[in-house]
Amino acid sequence: MILVETLNSVRHQSSSSSQPELPAIEARNLVKTYRGDVRALDRLSFRVEAGAIFGLLGPNGAGKSTTVKILTTLSRPDSGEARVAGLDVLRDAERVRHAIGCIGQKSGVDSEATGRENLTLQGRVYGLRGTELKRRVAELLERFGLDQAADRVTRTYSGGMQRRLDVAMGLVHHPSVLFMDEPTTGLDPEARADMWKEIARLAREEGITILLTTHYLEEADRLAQRLAIVDRGRVVAEGSPEELKSELRGDTIHMELAQAEDASKAHSVLSRLEELRELVIDTRTLYARADRGATTVPIALATLESAGVKVASVTVARPSLDDVYLRYAGRSFREADQGGSR
Amino acid sequence: MRTLAHSFYMTLRHFRNLMRQPLYIAFTLVQPIIWLVLFGQLFKKVVLLPGFGASAYVDFLTPGVVIMTVLFGAGWSGMGIIRDLDLGVMDRFLVSPVSRVALIAGRLIQLALIAVIQSVLIVALGMILGARFPGGARGVGLLILCAVLLAVPIGALSSAMALVARKEETVIAASNFILLPLTFLSSVFMAQNLMPGWIQAVARFNPVEWAVVAGRSALSAHMNWPLVATRIGLLVALTIITAGLATRAFRIYQRSV
C-alpha cells in the first residue's frame, strides 16, 4: 500500500511539476453507436492531468475522432460521462466551449476569406472586440509566420500555412485545453517537424493541456507525455511511452516468411521454443519477444529451417510502440490502420 | 444581443465571400435579363388569349421573373452549408460559443439583402423593356417584401436539408426536383385563370404562387388588399416555421456526427 502511494507520487512529479489538481480532461465509460450499429466507442475511459500533452494513439477507425467530437461538445455520447476543464460536456456545453480550443481533422479555415479575416471572425465569436481583438490577431499571425500572407485569401495558402492558421484560430481566445485531431496528417516532413515544435512549445510555455490524436506511432512517442492506446473503441493500454515500452521485457523479433502458407507451421514449431514469448502471427509476419534477441534468432532460424520454412527477413529491435500496440490489440498497428476504417 | 452580434458577423462573412466571386455575381445578374428578354419574346402573344388580363406580357412577366430569380437563388443556398461542412468550417463554429441561430440567420439575412437588390434591378430592367406598373413605388415595395418573404423560408429549408443530408449530390438533386416544378405550378409565366384546373388547385398551396400573386396585385392599378395581406401573412408564417426547422437541423446534424 505504501509502496503504491510512493510510486504514484513519483509518477506525478515526473509527468507534471505542479501540485496535484483536477484532471483537465476526464472521460468515463463513453459509448457511442452510429447508425447501422457501428460501435465507435465501447466504454472508453481515460484522464489527462492539467498541463500535459496527452496522446490518443490508434489506427484509423479506432474511435479517436469520435472521442474528440464528444469532448469538444460537437457530438453526444449514448452513455458515459466526460468533463473538460472541470465542466461537464453535456450539462455545461456552453462553458466548455469557452474553455477549449479545437483543431479538427478537417481544416475549418474558410478558403474564401483571408487569414486575418478568419482569425478575426473566430475572435469575435469568442467575444473579443476592438483593439484587443486586433492585437491578438496580429500577434498570432506573426507568431505563426503568416503576417506576410495575412491579407491573402487562404485558398492560396500551402498545406502547412493552412494548418498553422488552423492552430492560430484554435488559440485566439487563450483556451486552457486544446484538442488536436490528427494535427500533422497530410503535412510534409518539414511542416510536421515545425508543428511538433509548436505543440511542445504550447504545453511548455503556455501551460495549455493538449489532447492530440494520432495514428503515427512516432508522433505519439515524441510528443506525448502520456498516451492511451485505443483499439475498437476502447483504451487497451495507458501510460507514458517509456512505461509502455518498458513493460515489454527484452527484444522484439520480427520474422517475415517467404511464403504466407507456412505461417501456421512456423507458429507451431516456434511456440515450442522456450526462448520466445508472446508469439503473434499476422499474415506472413511473425512477432515474438525474447530476453536476448541476438542469441535467440539463430535458434529460431535453425528451427524453422529444419521444419522446411523459408524466412525472407529477420529484424531484432528494442520494443517500439508498434510492439506495445501489437501486444494489447493482438494485431500489428499497420494492419489495423489499413483495414481499420469501418 | 449576442445572437444579434453573431448574426451580423456571419452576414458580413457571407457578403464578403460573395463579393470575392465577381463571375458568380455577373451570372446571377445576367440570368434574369435572359429570362425577361427570352420569355418576353417567346410568350409575347399570350396576352392576346381571351381572359389573360394583362395588356403587355412584360408587365405580367416582370414580377414573375423577380420571384423566380429569388426562388432559385434561395433554393441553392444549402450548397453554402455543404461547402462549410466539407471544409470543416461548420464543425469549427459548432464547437465555439457561436449562436446557432446566427449560423442560419447570417445566411438568411444575406439572402434577403440579395433578394432586395435583385428585385430592384429586375424591376428597373422590366421598365427599360417597356413594362408599366400602376401600383407605383408602394407596389414595388410590396413586391420586394414578397420576394424577401419567399427567399427566407426557401433558403431556410435548403439549409436544413443540407444539414440533414450532408451530401452535395442530395442537395443538387432535391433542389432540381423542387425548384422548377414550384415555378411552373404557379402563375409566374401564365395567368392563373388560364392554367389547367388541377394546377390551379395545387398552386393554392405553393408559396411561389403566394408571392407572385401578391406581388403582381400590388403592382396593378387596383391592388386587391385582402389577397395581398393574406398571402403575405402565409409567407410570414412559413418563414417562422422554416427558420425554426433550420435551427433544429443543427441538432439532427450533431446527433449524427
XYZ file of C-alpha atoms in Angstrom:
599
model
C 0.000 0.000 0.000
C 2.720 2.401 0.996
C 4.756 1.309 -1.958
C 1.908 2.055 -4.324
C 1.476 5.533 -2.950
C 5.144 6.298 -3.317
C 5.087 5.095 -6.859
C 2.102 7.267 -7.642
C 3.711 10.359 -6.217
C 6.867 9.718 -8.196
C 4.811 9.386 -11.312
C 3.036 12.656 -10.602
C 6.260 14.530 -10.237
C 7.669 13.139 -13.409
C 4.646 13.953 -15.556
C 3.963 17.454 -14.255
C 5.745 19.512 -11.685
C 2.589 21.315 -10.487
C 0.681 20.171 -7.445
C -1.972 17.510 -7.937
C -5.160 19.147 -9.195
C -8.368 18.290 -11.004
C -7.756 16.450 -14.238
C -8.116 18.719 -17.265
C -9.936 16.008 -19.169
C -11.781 13.032 -17.845
C -13.736 10.561 -19.945
C -15.667 7.820 -18.229
C -17.243 4.851 -19.980
C -18.063 6.688 -23.176
C -20.254 4.711 -25.522
C -21.256 5.867 -28.961
C -23.016 3.861 -31.606
C -23.628 5.197 -35.070
C -26.414 4.296 -37.422
C -26.071 0.803 -38.753
C -24.917 -0.446 -35.350
C -21.351 0.686 -35.743
C -19.996 0.848 -32.222
C -17.424 3.627 -32.376
C -16.802 3.852 -28.637
C -17.133 0.938 -26.278
C -16.837 2.168 -22.679
C -13.808 4.329 -23.342
C -12.208 5.947 -20.293
C -9.092 7.991 -19.627
C -7.941 11.089 -17.791
C -5.491 13.834 -18.595
C -3.651 15.903 -15.982
C -3.565 19.661 -16.446
C -0.646 20.964 -18.470
C 0.213 17.659 -20.066
C 0.400 16.596 -23.685
C -1.724 13.500 -23.878
C -1.836 11.313 -26.952
C -4.712 9.171 -28.123
C -2.983 6.672 -30.350
C -4.801 4.237 -32.533
C -5.379 3.114 -36.088
C -7.966 4.719 -38.346
C -11.450 3.925 -37.146
C -10.375 3.147 -33.572
C -12.655 5.854 -32.143
C -10.199 8.702 -31.591
C -12.087 11.304 -33.593
C -15.386 10.299 -32.058
C -13.856 10.806 -28.622
C -12.649 14.271 -29.592
C -16.063 15.154 -31.042
C -17.724 14.248 -27.754
C -15.170 16.048 -25.584
C -15.483 19.194 -27.702
C -19.326 19.184 -27.469
C -19.789 18.559 -31.181
C -21.305 15.151 -30.646
C -23.082 13.465 -27.725
C -22.304 10.046 -26.283
C -25.048 7.420 -25.969
C -23.903 6.908 -22.398
C -20.981 7.734 -20.167
C -19.668 10.994 -18.798
C -16.975 13.439 -19.668
C -15.557 16.526 -18.013
C -13.277 19.054 -19.639
C -11.652 21.861 -17.638
C -13.736 20.671 -14.707
C -17.005 21.139 -16.614
C -19.485 18.508 -17.729
C -19.546 18.408 -21.539
C -23.243 17.584 -21.649
C -24.676 19.832 -18.933
C -22.221 22.705 -19.280
C -21.507 22.591 -23.017
C -21.578 26.359 -23.418
C -18.908 26.958 -20.781
C -16.814 24.080 -22.059
C -16.817 25.762 -25.474
C -15.292 28.905 -23.984
C -12.549 26.927 -22.274
C -11.393 24.790 -25.190
C -9.677 25.275 -28.495
C -10.160 22.809 -31.313
C -8.100 21.961 -34.324
C -10.125 19.422 -36.203
C -9.129 16.817 -38.702
C -10.717 18.885 -41.437
C -9.208 22.298 -41.631
C -12.003 24.637 -40.578
C -10.442 27.534 -42.432
C -12.804 29.467 -44.690
C -10.980 29.252 -48.010
C -12.701 32.334 -49.453
C -11.583 34.575 -46.592
C -8.111 35.884 -45.800
C -6.042 34.663 -42.891
C -6.746 37.836 -40.960
C -10.481 37.630 -41.636
C -10.607 34.023 -40.486
C -8.839 34.867 -37.242
C -10.886 37.999 -36.642
C -14.213 36.217 -37.055
C -13.015 33.444 -34.769
C -12.038 36.004 -32.145
C -15.390 37.777 -32.395
C -17.266 34.559 -31.873
C -15.424 34.205 -28.563
C -16.297 37.748 -27.568
C -13.074 39.582 -28.387
C -13.628 43.136 -29.645
C -11.866 46.255 -30.844
C -8.171 46.852 -30.246
C -7.833 43.769 -28.049
C -9.023 41.637 -30.956
C -6.794 43.416 -33.450
C -3.772 42.976 -31.250
C -4.438 39.295 -30.645
C -4.941 38.635 -34.371
C -1.723 40.460 -35.303
C 0.171 38.642 -32.568
C -0.962 35.213 -33.744
C -0.325 35.993 -37.416
C 3.206 36.947 -36.560
C 3.852 34.018 -34.273
C 2.741 31.519 -36.893
C 4.694 33.200 -39.671
C 1.572 34.285 -41.511
C 1.943 38.066 -41.321
C 3.173 38.280 -44.921
C 0.200 36.270 -46.162
C -2.326 37.704 -43.702
C -4.390 39.524 -46.304
C -4.345 36.826 -48.925
C -7.349 34.583 -49.433
C -6.476 31.281 -47.730
C -7.305 29.312 -50.867
C -3.799 30.331 -51.967
C -2.092 29.014 -48.805
C 0.104 25.929 -48.760
C -0.966 22.954 -46.658
C 1.479 23.882 -43.907
C 0.312 27.507 -43.832
C -3.312 26.443 -43.603
C -2.520 24.127 -40.740
C -0.697 26.900 -38.913
C -3.668 29.192 -39.397
C -5.834 26.400 -38.029
C -3.784 26.240 -34.867
C -3.790 30.032 -34.550
C -7.598 30.019 -34.843
C -7.829 27.440 -32.097
C -5.740 29.637 -29.801
C -7.349 33.020 -30.407
C -9.273 33.042 -27.101
C -6.478 31.641 -24.880
C -8.040 28.219 -24.261
C -6.865 26.173 -21.308
C -7.407 22.850 -23.084
C -6.532 22.315 -26.715
C -7.799 19.430 -28.825
C -5.880 18.482 -31.932
C -7.316 15.760 -34.099
C -4.582 14.336 -36.327
C -2.718 17.660 -36.413
C 0.024 16.569 -38.814
C -1.877 14.338 -41.220
C -1.145 15.406 -44.783
C 1.807 17.630 -43.884
C 5.215 17.266 -45.471
C 8.072 16.227 -43.127
C 9.321 19.772 -42.640
C 5.898 21.166 -41.776
C 5.347 18.201 -39.483
C 8.555 18.914 -37.571
C 7.516 22.567 -37.201
C 4.130 21.519 -35.894
C 5.727 19.212 -33.343
C 7.873 22.064 -32.073
C 4.850 24.311 -31.800
C 2.803 21.734 -29.906
C 5.620 21.138 -27.447
C 6.073 24.885 -27.001
C 2.382 25.455 -26.288
C 2.381 22.952 -23.476
C 5.709 24.053 -22.064
C 5.422 27.845 -22.247
C 1.714 28.470 -22.069
C 0.748 25.598 -19.822
C -2.029 24.509 -22.152
C -3.293 20.981 -21.717
C -3.179 19.316 -25.109
C -5.022 16.238 -26.211
C -3.869 15.064 -29.586
C -4.972 12.104 -31.590
C -2.637 10.463 -33.993
C -2.120 7.310 -35.919
C 1.595 7.995 -36.211
C 3.470 5.979 -33.617
C 6.473 8.246 -33.941
C 4.376 11.329 -33.245
C 2.904 9.838 -30.083
C 6.325 8.670 -28.957
C 7.887 12.097 -29.484
C 5.223 14.429 -28.201
C 3.018 12.747 -25.664
C 3.992 12.630 -22.019
C 1.259 10.110 -21.547
C -0.796 8.229 -24.015
C -3.698 5.915 -24.306
C -3.717 3.291 -27.000
C -7.190 2.990 -28.446
C -8.430 -0.008 -30.327
C -12.004 -0.784 -31.378
C -13.429 1.981 -29.213
C -11.611 1.073 -26.002
C -8.439 2.094 -24.255
C -6.252 -1.012 -24.323
C -3.169 0.464 -22.649
C -2.277 3.694 -20.901
C 0.936 5.210 -19.613
C 3.970 7.187 -20.699
C 5.596 5.938 -23.915
C 8.565 4.781 -21.839
C 6.425 2.929 -19.330
C 4.505 1.201 -22.067
C 7.638 0.130 -23.849
C 9.454 -0.985 -20.713
C 6.561 -3.265 -19.848
C 7.717 -5.313 -22.782
C 10.808 -7.053 -21.495
C 13.703 -7.823 -23.817
C 13.884 -7.506 -27.571
C 11.345 -7.702 -30.305
C 11.904 -10.134 -33.148
C 10.082 -9.755 -36.454
C 10.344 -12.556 -38.955
C 8.884 -12.249 -42.377
C 8.205 -15.576 -44.047
C 8.876 -16.172 -47.706
C 5.514 -17.852 -48.096
C 2.356 -16.966 -46.241
C 1.154 -20.609 -46.384
C 3.921 -21.556 -43.980
C 2.603 -19.278 -41.282
C 0.748 -21.817 -39.176
C 3.538 -24.386 -39.449
C 6.080 -21.753 -38.387
C 3.899 -20.739 -35.482
C 3.563 -24.279 -34.203
C 7.300 -25.104 -34.318
C 8.364 -21.771 -32.819
C 5.864 -21.905 -29.991
C 7.780 -24.927 -28.686
C 10.906 -22.791 -28.221
C 11.344 -21.635 -24.642
C 13.349 -18.595 -25.651
C 10.423 -16.977 -27.479
C 7.456 -15.335 -25.801
C 4.260 -13.690 -26.941
C 4.351 -15.176 -30.377
C 1.854 -13.450 -32.661
C 1.300 -14.085 -36.318
C -0.086 -11.527 -38.692
C -0.494 -12.906 -42.248
C 3.148 -13.673 -43.137
C 4.922 -11.834 -40.334
C 5.771 -13.435 -37.005
C 6.270 -11.234 -33.964
C 7.881 -12.537 -30.828
C 9.747 -11.334 -27.795
C 12.997 -12.688 -26.384
C 15.244 -11.742 -23.474
C 18.271 -11.773 -25.706
C 17.375 -11.366 -29.335
C 20.847 -11.846 -30.760
C 21.269 -15.375 -29.417
C 17.653 -16.393 -29.974
C 17.476 -15.564 -33.672
C 19.890 -18.314 -34.820
C 17.991 -20.878 -32.761
C 14.688 -19.751 -34.235
C 16.087 -19.779 -37.762
C 17.519 -23.265 -37.325
C 14.177 -24.487 -36.010
C 12.355 -23.025 -38.972
C 14.829 -24.418 -41.451
C 14.535 -27.943 -40.116
C 10.776 -27.593 -40.454
C 11.235 -26.506 -44.072
C 10.015 -22.936 -43.607
C 11.824 -20.254 -45.614
C 12.392 -16.852 -43.994
C 12.605 -13.686 -46.089
C 13.885 -11.303 -43.438
C 14.536 -11.001 -39.732
C 14.865 -7.931 -37.552
C 15.703 -7.597 -33.894
C 14.898 -4.330 -32.158
C 14.171 -2.668 -28.868
C 10.431 -2.618 -28.279
C 8.587 0.181 -30.074
C 5.065 1.475 -29.613
C 4.138 -0.734 -32.521
C 5.017 -3.715 -30.353
C 3.050 -2.258 -27.475
C 0.074 -1.952 -29.758
C 0.548 -5.468 -31.064
C 0.609 -6.828 -27.576
C -2.590 -5.149 -26.440
C -4.602 -5.190 -29.636
C -3.446 -8.557 -30.907
C -2.668 -7.270 -34.391
C 0.017 -5.075 -35.835
C -0.629 -1.369 -35.986
C -0.105 -1.112 -39.730
C -2.556 -3.890 -40.468
C -5.168 -2.316 -38.224
C -4.611 1.106 -39.751
C -5.171 -0.160 -43.263
C -8.176 -2.313 -42.533
C -9.436 -0.146 -39.727
C -11.859 2.255 -41.351
C -15.238 0.730 -40.798
C -27.765 40.624 -28.029
C -25.121 38.000 -28.602
C -27.303 36.383 -31.265
C -27.715 39.743 -32.993
C -23.995 40.477 -32.949
C -23.121 36.997 -34.182
C -25.749 37.194 -36.944
C -24.196 40.451 -38.053
C -20.700 38.917 -38.212
C -21.985 35.912 -40.126
C -23.865 38.112 -42.604
C -20.687 40.090 -43.097
C -18.755 36.906 -43.744
C -21.206 35.686 -46.388
C -21.327 39.057 -48.138
C -17.574 39.383 -48.176
C -17.185 35.910 -49.645
C -19.849 36.680 -52.247
C -18.087 39.877 -53.282
C -14.978 37.811 -53.984
C -16.839 35.942 -56.731
C -17.481 38.576 -59.390
C -18.182 35.952 -62.020
C -20.918 34.445 -59.896
C -22.431 37.883 -59.361
C -22.272 38.549 -63.116
C -24.136 35.346 -63.885
C -26.858 35.988 -61.339
C -27.376 39.412 -62.910
C -27.395 38.205 -66.500
C -29.737 35.314 -65.774
C -32.855 37.427 -65.096
C -32.105 39.555 -68.159
C -32.201 36.397 -70.231
C -35.448 35.273 -68.606
C -37.084 38.643 -69.198
C -35.976 39.003 -72.812
C -36.332 35.342 -73.748
C -39.668 34.607 -72.146
C -40.858 38.091 -73.011
C -40.340 37.314 -76.706
C -41.396 33.686 -76.562
C -44.711 34.285 -74.838
C -45.380 37.764 -76.227
C -48.653 36.725 -77.832
C -50.188 35.005 -74.802
C -51.696 38.329 -73.728
C -53.927 38.017 -76.773
C -55.553 34.953 -75.258
C -59.033 35.845 -74.109
C -59.115 36.322 -70.347
C -55.355 36.772 -69.834
C -55.960 40.125 -68.207
C -52.709 41.992 -68.757
C -52.240 44.323 -71.714
C -48.480 43.768 -72.174
C -46.749 40.493 -71.320
C -43.692 42.275 -69.902
C -45.957 43.914 -67.271
C -47.089 40.445 -66.279
C -43.708 38.742 -66.601
C -41.512 41.166 -64.616
C -42.886 40.331 -61.142
C -42.809 36.662 -62.187
C -39.112 36.865 -63.044
C -38.435 38.691 -59.764
C -39.998 35.836 -57.805
C -38.402 33.124 -59.911
C -34.912 34.626 -59.644
C -35.181 34.996 -55.901
C -36.574 31.470 -55.592
C -33.632 29.917 -57.432
C -31.065 31.967 -55.549
C -32.538 30.880 -52.242
C -33.134 27.307 -53.345
C -29.436 26.723 -53.872
C -28.289 28.341 -50.623
C -27.875 24.930 -48.977
C -24.797 24.471 -51.137
C -23.047 27.044 -48.956
C -23.752 24.878 -45.915
C -22.377 21.833 -47.731
C -19.240 23.782 -48.506
C -18.840 24.761 -44.851
C -19.411 21.159 -43.787
C -16.812 19.858 -46.238
C -14.234 22.454 -45.239
C -14.779 21.796 -41.539
C -15.868 25.411 -41.040
C -19.241 24.312 -39.699
C -17.756 21.964 -37.109
C -15.368 24.670 -36.010
C -18.271 27.034 -35.414
C -20.299 24.368 -33.638
C -17.557 23.760 -31.064
C -17.324 27.510 -30.459
C -19.809 29.531 -28.405
C -21.356 30.988 -31.571
C -25.128 31.330 -31.503
C -26.723 28.512 -33.544
C -29.454 30.879 -34.627
C -26.794 33.238 -36.005
C -25.302 30.478 -38.157
C -28.623 30.263 -40.014
C -29.684 33.888 -39.617
C -26.448 35.158 -41.199
C -27.248 33.250 -44.363
C -30.894 34.230 -44.415
C -30.156 37.927 -43.897
C -27.698 37.769 -46.769
C -30.325 36.062 -48.935
C -32.869 38.721 -48.034
C -30.500 41.543 -48.941
C -29.618 39.888 -52.232
C -33.324 39.414 -52.926
C -33.877 43.156 -52.464
C -31.009 44.069 -54.802
C -32.085 41.566 -57.457
C -35.722 42.697 -57.285
C -34.844 46.345 -57.744
C -32.615 45.542 -60.716
C -35.181 43.333 -62.423
C -37.986 45.854 -61.949
C -35.746 48.538 -63.442
C -34.881 46.254 -66.341
C -38.552 45.463 -66.899
C -39.303 49.166 -67.091
C -36.500 49.648 -69.620
C -38.144 46.901 -71.672
C -41.381 48.869 -71.541
C -43.199 47.460 -68.513
C -45.509 49.840 -66.655
C -46.541 49.358 -63.022
C -49.529 51.456 -61.973
C -49.022 50.292 -58.382
C -46.040 52.650 -58.207
C -43.380 52.715 -55.531
C -45.690 51.190 -52.935
C -46.409 48.324 -55.286
C -42.732 47.725 -55.981
C -42.042 47.845 -52.242
C -44.669 45.176 -51.595
C -43.326 43.016 -54.427
C -39.870 43.201 -52.863
C -41.331 42.275 -49.493
C -42.953 39.228 -51.079
C -39.660 38.305 -52.743
C -37.821 38.510 -49.410
C -40.546 36.518 -47.659
C -40.116 33.806 -50.266
C -36.312 33.833 -50.241
C -36.007 33.424 -46.486
C -38.155 30.294 -45.974
C -36.838 28.629 -49.137
C -33.284 29.398 -48.015
C -34.040 28.050 -44.549
C -35.452 24.830 -45.993
C -32.483 24.420 -48.304
C -30.094 24.936 -45.369
C -31.990 22.492 -43.195
C -31.907 19.896 -45.932
C -28.165 20.408 -46.428
C -27.512 19.925 -42.703
C -29.510 16.736 -42.590
C -28.418 15.231 -45.933
C -24.789 16.485 -45.717
C -24.181 15.429 -49.315
C -23.775 17.737 -52.265
C -25.448 15.287 -54.653
C -28.551 15.043 -52.485
C -28.907 18.799 -52.241
C -28.461 19.243 -56.001
C -30.959 16.503 -56.792
C -33.534 17.787 -54.329
C -33.179 21.402 -55.482
C -33.567 20.400 -59.118
C -36.524 18.255 -58.202
C -38.321 21.011 -56.318
C -37.482 24.394 -57.839
C -38.685 24.075 -61.433
C -41.985 22.381 -60.554
C -42.589 25.075 -57.912
C -42.113 27.657 -60.664
C -44.339 26.002 -63.237
C -47.046 25.074 -60.732
C -47.620 28.804 -60.287
C -48.621 31.790 -62.365
C -45.045 33.001 -62.844
C -45.407 32.678 -66.639
C -49.086 32.057 -67.185
C -52.228 33.805 -65.961
C -53.914 31.929 -63.169
C -57.308 31.593 -64.860
C -55.734 30.070 -67.974
C -53.954 27.292 -66.084
C -55.498 23.797 -66.015
C -57.784 23.252 -63.076
C -55.519 20.833 -61.234
C -52.567 23.186 -61.444
C -54.747 25.973 -60.084
C -55.655 23.686 -57.200
C -52.058 22.750 -56.465
C -50.882 26.338 -56.850
C -53.060 27.420 -53.947
C -50.588 25.639 -51.641
C -47.488 26.848 -53.446
C -45.535 29.616 -51.674
C -44.186 30.733 -55.051
C -47.765 31.359 -56.133
C -48.497 33.296 -52.913
C -45.541 35.567 -53.566
C -46.137 36.122 -57.272
C -49.881 36.723 -56.955
C -49.455 39.184 -54.112
C -46.569 40.959 -55.823
C -48.413 41.236 -59.114
C -51.553 42.526 -57.471
C -49.507 45.140 -55.595
C -48.119 46.394 -58.903
C -51.537 46.642 -60.565
C -53.762 49.703 -60.724
C -56.299 48.219 -58.329
C -54.485 46.272 -55.648
C -56.523 43.540 -54.024
C -55.713 44.341 -50.375
C -57.158 41.217 -48.739
C -55.381 38.999 -51.263
C -52.009 40.695 -50.702
C -52.419 40.706 -46.917
C -53.374 37.040 -46.644
C -50.547 35.903 -48.944
C -48.015 37.953 -47.028
C -49.409 36.501 -43.815
C -48.945 32.973 -45.155
C -45.366 33.766 -46.197
C -44.578 35.186 -42.755
C -45.939 32.048 -41.106
C -43.852 29.903 -43.435
C -40.770 31.974 -42.637
C -41.177 31.414 -38.907
C -41.766 27.684 -39.267
C -38.856 27.074 -41.629
C -36.417 29.210 -39.633
C -37.277 27.072 -36.609
C -36.728 23.911 -38.656
C -33.350 25.091 -39.881
C -32.111 25.813 -36.353
C -33.435 22.425 -35.303
C -31.490 20.798 -38.123
C -28.258 21.553 -36.251
C -29.362 19.202 -33.537
C -30.045 16.468 -36.073
C -26.657 17.089 -37.634
C -24.838 16.996 -34.291
C -26.570 13.779 -33.353
C -25.252 12.122 -36.485
C -21.589 13.145 -36.220
